[in-house]
Short mmCIF file of C-alpha atoms in Angstrom, two decimals:
data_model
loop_
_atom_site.label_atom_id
_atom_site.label_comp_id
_atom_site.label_asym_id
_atom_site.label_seq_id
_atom_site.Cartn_x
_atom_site.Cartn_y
_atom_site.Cartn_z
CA UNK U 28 -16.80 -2.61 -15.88
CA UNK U 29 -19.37 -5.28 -14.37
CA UNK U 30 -17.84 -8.97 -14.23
CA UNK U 31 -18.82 -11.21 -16.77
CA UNK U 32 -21.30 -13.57 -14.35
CA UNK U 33 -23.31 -10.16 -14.23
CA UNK U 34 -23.49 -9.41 -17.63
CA UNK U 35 -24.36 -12.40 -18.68
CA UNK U 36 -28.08 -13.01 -18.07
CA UNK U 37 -27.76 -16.97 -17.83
CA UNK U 38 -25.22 -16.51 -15.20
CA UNK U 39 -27.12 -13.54 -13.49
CA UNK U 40 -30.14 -15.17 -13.43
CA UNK U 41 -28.66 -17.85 -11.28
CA UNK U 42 -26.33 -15.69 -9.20
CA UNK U 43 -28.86 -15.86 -6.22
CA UNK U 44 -29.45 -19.06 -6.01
CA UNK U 45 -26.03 -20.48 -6.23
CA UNK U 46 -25.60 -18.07 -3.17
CA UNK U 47 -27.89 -18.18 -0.96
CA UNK U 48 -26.68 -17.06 2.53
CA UNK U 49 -26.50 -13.34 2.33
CA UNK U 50 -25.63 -13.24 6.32
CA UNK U 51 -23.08 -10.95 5.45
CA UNK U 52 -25.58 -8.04 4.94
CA UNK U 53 -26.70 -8.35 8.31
CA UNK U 54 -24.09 -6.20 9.41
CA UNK U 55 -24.88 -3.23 6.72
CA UNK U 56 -28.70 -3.09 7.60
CA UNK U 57 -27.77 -3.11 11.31
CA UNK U 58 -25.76 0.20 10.32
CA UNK U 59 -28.31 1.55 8.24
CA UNK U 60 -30.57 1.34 11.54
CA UNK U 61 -27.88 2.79 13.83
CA UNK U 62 -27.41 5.86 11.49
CA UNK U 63 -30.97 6.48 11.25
CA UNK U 64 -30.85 6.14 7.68
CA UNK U 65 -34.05 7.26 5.64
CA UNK U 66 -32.24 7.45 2.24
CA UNK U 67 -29.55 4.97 0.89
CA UNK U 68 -27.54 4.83 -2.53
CA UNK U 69 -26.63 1.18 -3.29
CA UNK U 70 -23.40 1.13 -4.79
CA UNK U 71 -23.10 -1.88 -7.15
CA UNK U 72 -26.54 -2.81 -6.28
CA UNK U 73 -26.44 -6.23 -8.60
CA UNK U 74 -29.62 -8.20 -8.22
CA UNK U 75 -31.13 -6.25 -5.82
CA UNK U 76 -30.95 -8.45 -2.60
CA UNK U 77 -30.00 -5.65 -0.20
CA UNK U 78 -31.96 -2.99 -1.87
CA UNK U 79 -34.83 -4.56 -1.44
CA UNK U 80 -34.25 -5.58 2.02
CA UNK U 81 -34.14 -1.98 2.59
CA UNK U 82 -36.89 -1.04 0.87
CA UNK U 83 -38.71 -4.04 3.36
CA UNK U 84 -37.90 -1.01 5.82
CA UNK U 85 -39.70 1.67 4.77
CA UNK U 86 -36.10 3.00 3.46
CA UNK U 87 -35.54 5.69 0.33
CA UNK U 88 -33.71 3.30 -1.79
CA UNK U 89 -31.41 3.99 -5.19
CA UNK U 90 -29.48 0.75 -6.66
CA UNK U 91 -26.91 1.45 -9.37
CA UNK U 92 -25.25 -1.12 -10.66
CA UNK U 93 -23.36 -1.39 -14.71
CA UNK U 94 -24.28 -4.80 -15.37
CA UNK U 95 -27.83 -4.76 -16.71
CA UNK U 96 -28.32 -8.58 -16.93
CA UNK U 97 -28.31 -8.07 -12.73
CA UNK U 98 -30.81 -5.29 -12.89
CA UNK U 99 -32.96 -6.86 -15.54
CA UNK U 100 -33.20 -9.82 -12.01
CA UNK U 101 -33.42 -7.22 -9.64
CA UNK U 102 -36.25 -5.67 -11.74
CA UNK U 103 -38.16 -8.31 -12.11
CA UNK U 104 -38.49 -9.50 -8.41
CA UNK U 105 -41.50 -8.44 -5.91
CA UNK U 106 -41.29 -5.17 -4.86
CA UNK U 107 -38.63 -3.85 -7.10
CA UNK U 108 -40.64 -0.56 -7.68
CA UNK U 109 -39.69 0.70 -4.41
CA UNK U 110 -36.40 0.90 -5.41
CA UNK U 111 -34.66 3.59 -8.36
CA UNK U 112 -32.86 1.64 -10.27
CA UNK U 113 -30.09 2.91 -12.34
CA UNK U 114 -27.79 1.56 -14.64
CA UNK U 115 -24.60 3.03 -14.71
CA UNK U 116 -21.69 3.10 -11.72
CA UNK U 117 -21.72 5.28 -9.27
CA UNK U 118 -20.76 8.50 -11.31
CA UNK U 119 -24.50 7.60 -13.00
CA UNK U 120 -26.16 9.13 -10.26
CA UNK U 121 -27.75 12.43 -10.37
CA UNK U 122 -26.45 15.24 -8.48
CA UNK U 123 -28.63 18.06 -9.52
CA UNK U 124 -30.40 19.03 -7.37
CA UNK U 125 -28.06 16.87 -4.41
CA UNK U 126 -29.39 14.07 -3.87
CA UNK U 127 -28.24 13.98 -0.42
CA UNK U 128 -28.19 10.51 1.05
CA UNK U 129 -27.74 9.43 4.57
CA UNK U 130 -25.97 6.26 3.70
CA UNK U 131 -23.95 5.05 0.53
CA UNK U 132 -22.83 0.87 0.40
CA UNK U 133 -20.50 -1.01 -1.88
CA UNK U 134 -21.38 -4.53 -0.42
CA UNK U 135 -19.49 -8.05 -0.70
CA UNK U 136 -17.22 -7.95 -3.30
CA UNK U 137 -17.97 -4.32 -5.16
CA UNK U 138 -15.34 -2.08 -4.38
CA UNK U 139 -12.48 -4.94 -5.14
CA UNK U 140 -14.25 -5.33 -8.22
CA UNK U 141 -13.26 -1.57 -9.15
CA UNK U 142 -9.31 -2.33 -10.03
CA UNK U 143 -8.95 0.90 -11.95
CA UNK U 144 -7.12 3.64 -9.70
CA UNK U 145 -8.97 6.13 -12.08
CA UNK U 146 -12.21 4.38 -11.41
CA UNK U 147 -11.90 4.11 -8.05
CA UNK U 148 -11.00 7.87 -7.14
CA UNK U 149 -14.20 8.45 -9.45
CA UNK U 150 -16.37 5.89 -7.26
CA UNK U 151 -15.19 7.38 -4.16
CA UNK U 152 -15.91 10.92 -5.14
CA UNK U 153 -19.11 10.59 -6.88
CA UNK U 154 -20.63 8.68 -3.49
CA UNK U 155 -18.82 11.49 -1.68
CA UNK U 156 -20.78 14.04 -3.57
CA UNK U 157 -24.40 12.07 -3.37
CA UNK U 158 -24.02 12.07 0.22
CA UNK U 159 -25.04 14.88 2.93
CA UNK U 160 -23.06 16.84 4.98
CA UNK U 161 -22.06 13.89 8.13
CA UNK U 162 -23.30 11.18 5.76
CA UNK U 163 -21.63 7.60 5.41
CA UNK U 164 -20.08 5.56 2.68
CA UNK U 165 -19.68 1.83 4.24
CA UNK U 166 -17.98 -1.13 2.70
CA UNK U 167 -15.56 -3.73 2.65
CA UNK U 168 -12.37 -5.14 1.49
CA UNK U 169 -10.16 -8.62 2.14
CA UNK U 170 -7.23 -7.89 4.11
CA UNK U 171 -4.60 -8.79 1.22
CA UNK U 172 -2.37 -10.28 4.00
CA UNK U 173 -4.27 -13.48 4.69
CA UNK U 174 -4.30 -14.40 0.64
CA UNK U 175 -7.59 -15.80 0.82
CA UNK U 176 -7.24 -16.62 -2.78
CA UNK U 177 -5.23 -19.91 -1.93
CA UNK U 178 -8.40 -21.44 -0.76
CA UNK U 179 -10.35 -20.40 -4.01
CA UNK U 180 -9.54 -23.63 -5.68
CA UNK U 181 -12.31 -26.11 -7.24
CA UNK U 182 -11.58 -29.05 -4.30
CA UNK U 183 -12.31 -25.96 -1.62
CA UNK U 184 -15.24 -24.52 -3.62
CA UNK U 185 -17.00 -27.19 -5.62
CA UNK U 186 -20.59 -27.96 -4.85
CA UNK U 187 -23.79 -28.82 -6.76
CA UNK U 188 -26.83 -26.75 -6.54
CA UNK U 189 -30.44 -27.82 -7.40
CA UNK U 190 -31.86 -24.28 -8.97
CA UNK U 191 -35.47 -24.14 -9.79
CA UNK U 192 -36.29 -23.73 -13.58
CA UNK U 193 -32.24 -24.91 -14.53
CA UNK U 194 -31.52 -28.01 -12.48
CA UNK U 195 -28.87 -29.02 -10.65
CA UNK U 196 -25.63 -26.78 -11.39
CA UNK U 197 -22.05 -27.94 -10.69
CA UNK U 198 -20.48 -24.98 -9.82
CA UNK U 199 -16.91 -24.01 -8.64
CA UNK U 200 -13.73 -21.64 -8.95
CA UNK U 201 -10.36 -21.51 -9.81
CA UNK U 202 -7.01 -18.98 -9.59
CA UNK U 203 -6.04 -18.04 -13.18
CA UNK U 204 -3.23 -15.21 -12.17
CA UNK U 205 -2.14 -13.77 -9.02
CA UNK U 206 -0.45 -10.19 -9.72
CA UNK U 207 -0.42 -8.24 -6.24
CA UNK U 208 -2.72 -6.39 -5.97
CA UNK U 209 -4.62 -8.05 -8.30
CA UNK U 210 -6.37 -11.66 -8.51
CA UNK U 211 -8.26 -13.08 -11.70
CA UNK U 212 -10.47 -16.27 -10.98
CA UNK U 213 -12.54 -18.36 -13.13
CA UNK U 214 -16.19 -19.70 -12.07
CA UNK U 215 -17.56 -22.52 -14.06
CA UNK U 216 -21.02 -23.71 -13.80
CA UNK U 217 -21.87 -26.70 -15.35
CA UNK U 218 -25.34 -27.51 -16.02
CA UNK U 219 -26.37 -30.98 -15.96
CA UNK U 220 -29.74 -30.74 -17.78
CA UNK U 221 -28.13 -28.91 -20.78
CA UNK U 222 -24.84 -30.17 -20.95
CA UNK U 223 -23.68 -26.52 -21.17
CA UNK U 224 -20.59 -25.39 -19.37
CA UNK U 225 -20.52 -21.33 -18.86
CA UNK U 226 -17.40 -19.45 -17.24
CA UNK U 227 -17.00 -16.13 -15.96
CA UNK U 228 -13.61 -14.44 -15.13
CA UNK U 229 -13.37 -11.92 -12.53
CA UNK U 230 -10.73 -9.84 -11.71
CA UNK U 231 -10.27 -8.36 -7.79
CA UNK U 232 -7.95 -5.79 -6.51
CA UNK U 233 -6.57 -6.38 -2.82
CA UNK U 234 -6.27 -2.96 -1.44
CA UNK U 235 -4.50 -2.42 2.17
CA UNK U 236 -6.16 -0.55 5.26
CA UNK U 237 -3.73 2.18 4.75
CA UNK U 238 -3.93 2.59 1.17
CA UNK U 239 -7.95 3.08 1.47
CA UNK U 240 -7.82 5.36 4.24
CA UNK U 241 -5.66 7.44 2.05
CA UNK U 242 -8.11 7.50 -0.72
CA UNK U 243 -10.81 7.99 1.56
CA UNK U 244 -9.07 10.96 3.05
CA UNK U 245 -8.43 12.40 -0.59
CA UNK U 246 -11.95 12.35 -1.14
CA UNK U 247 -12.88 14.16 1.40
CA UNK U 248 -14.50 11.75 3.94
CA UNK U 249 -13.05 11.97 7.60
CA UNK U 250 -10.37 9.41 9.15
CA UNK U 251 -12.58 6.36 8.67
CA UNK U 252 -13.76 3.97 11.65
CA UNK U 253 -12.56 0.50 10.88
CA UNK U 254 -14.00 -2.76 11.59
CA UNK U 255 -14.10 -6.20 11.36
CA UNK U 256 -16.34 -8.03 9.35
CA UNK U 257 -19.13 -10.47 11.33
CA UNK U 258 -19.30 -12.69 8.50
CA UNK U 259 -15.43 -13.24 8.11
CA UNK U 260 -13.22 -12.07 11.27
CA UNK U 261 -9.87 -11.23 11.00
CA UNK U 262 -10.49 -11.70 6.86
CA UNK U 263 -11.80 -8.39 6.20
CA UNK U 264 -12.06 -4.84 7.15
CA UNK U 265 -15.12 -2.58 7.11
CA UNK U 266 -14.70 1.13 6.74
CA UNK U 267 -17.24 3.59 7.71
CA UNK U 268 -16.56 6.72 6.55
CA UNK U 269 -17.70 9.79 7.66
CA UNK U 270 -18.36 13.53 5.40
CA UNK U 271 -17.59 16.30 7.76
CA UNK U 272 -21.41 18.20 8.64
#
C-alpha cells in the first residue's frame, strides 16, 4: 500500500519540491550505464524523477508505482510519454509475452516501504520474473544497526520551503512508534498561505543484510553483490542482484 504523502495529491504534488537533491540516484543511473541497460522496470516509480532521467537516455522505461496521486505528477511533467506508466506494484506488470528487462530499481525508500513479508516475497518475485536471464534488481535498505530514526525528530528535520504555486511550507518529521523491525513517522507540512496543516504517516521496515540476501536467494536471484551507498556511507547497503543467464 502507497504511503499516505503519495496518495494524497496535495502532498504529492509537493513531494518534489520539498526534496530537491535527488544525488542519491546518481549512483543507480551510473549502474544502469555499467550494465548496458536498454530496458528498465522502475519499481515504485512515484513521481517519476528517475524514470524520466532515464528516459533523458534514450532508455526503454516502465514506472509502476500504487499511489496514483504520484503518477497523476509524474504524468503530467515534460516528457512523461516516454515512459509506461503503470499503476499497480510490481506484481502489475505484464509478463505475457516476458517482458524481459535488463535492469529492475526500488529506489530511496521503496522496498522499506513494503513491510508485508507476503508483499515483499511477491515484489521480489514478480521483478524476478520481468527480468532476463543475467538481469539485475538494484536497491537499497538502512542498515537497522545505526537507528537512523533517532535523528528523525522535528529539531533535526524542520525547515521551510518556498514552493512555487503553494508558498512557503513548514515542513518536518517526527517518531510515532518504534517496533523492530518496524518504524512509523509522521510528516507535517504546514502551509503558511492557507493556514492548513496536512500529515502523512509512514510506516518503514528495517530489514538486515542477511535477512535480504536470504529472500533474494529464495527468489531466485544469485548471492547478491553488496554495497555501500554514495549518498549515505556506512548508513545503507545496496544490493545488486543478479538472475542466473
Amino acid at each position: 500500500m502507497a504511503n499516505e504523502i503519495f496518495r494524497d495529491h496535495r502532498l504529492a504534488a509537493i513531494y518534489d519540491p520539498l526534496h530537491p537533491d535527488r544525488s542519491d540516484l546518481d549512483a543507480y543511473l551510473a549502474m544502469a550505464t555499467t550494465f548496458g541497460a536498454r530496458r528498465v522496470l522502475d519499481i515504485g516509480c512515484g513521481t517519476g524523477v528517475f524514470a524520466l532521467l532515464l528516459a533523458d537516455r534514450g532508455i526503454e522505461v516502465t514506472g509502476v508505482d500504487p499511489a496514483r496521486a504520484s503518477l497523476d505528477v509524474a504524468r503530467a511533467k515534460p516528457g512523461a510519454d516516454r515512459v509506461r506508466w503503470i499503476h499497480g506494484d510490481a506484481t502489475a506488470v505484464p509478463t505475457s509475452p516476458p517482458p524481459e528487462f535488463d535492469l529492475a530499481t526500488m529506489t530511496a525508500n521503496v522496498a522499506q516501504q513494503i513491510t508485508s513479508s507476503t508483499e515483499w516475497t511477491a515484489t521480489l518475485r514478480a521483478a524476478r520474473d520481468a527480468l532476463r536471464p543475467g538481469g539485475r534488481l538494484v536497491f537499497e535498505t538502512r542498515d537497522p544497526a545505526r537507528r537512523g530514526w533517532e535523528s528523525w525528530t522535528r529539531a533535526e528535520s524542520y525547515e521551510v520551503v518556498d514552493v512555487p504555486g503553494a508558498g512557503e511550507i513548514e515542513n518536518w518529521f517526527d517518531v510515532l512508534a518504534v517496533e523492530e523491525p518496524l518504524v512509523t513517522f509522521r510528516h507535517t507540512c504546514v502551509f503558511r498561505t492557507s493556514g492548513a496543516v496536512l500529515t502523512s504517516d509512514s510506516t518503514l521496515r528495517f530489514r538486515t543484510r542477511d535477512e535480504v540476501a536470504t529472500d533474494l536467494l529464495a527468489a531466485g536471484f544469485r548471492t547478491p553483490e553488496v554495497r555501500d551507498a554514495p549518498d549515505r556511507p556506512g548508513r545503507e547497503f545496496v544490493f545488486v542482484a543478479e538472475l542466473p543467464a
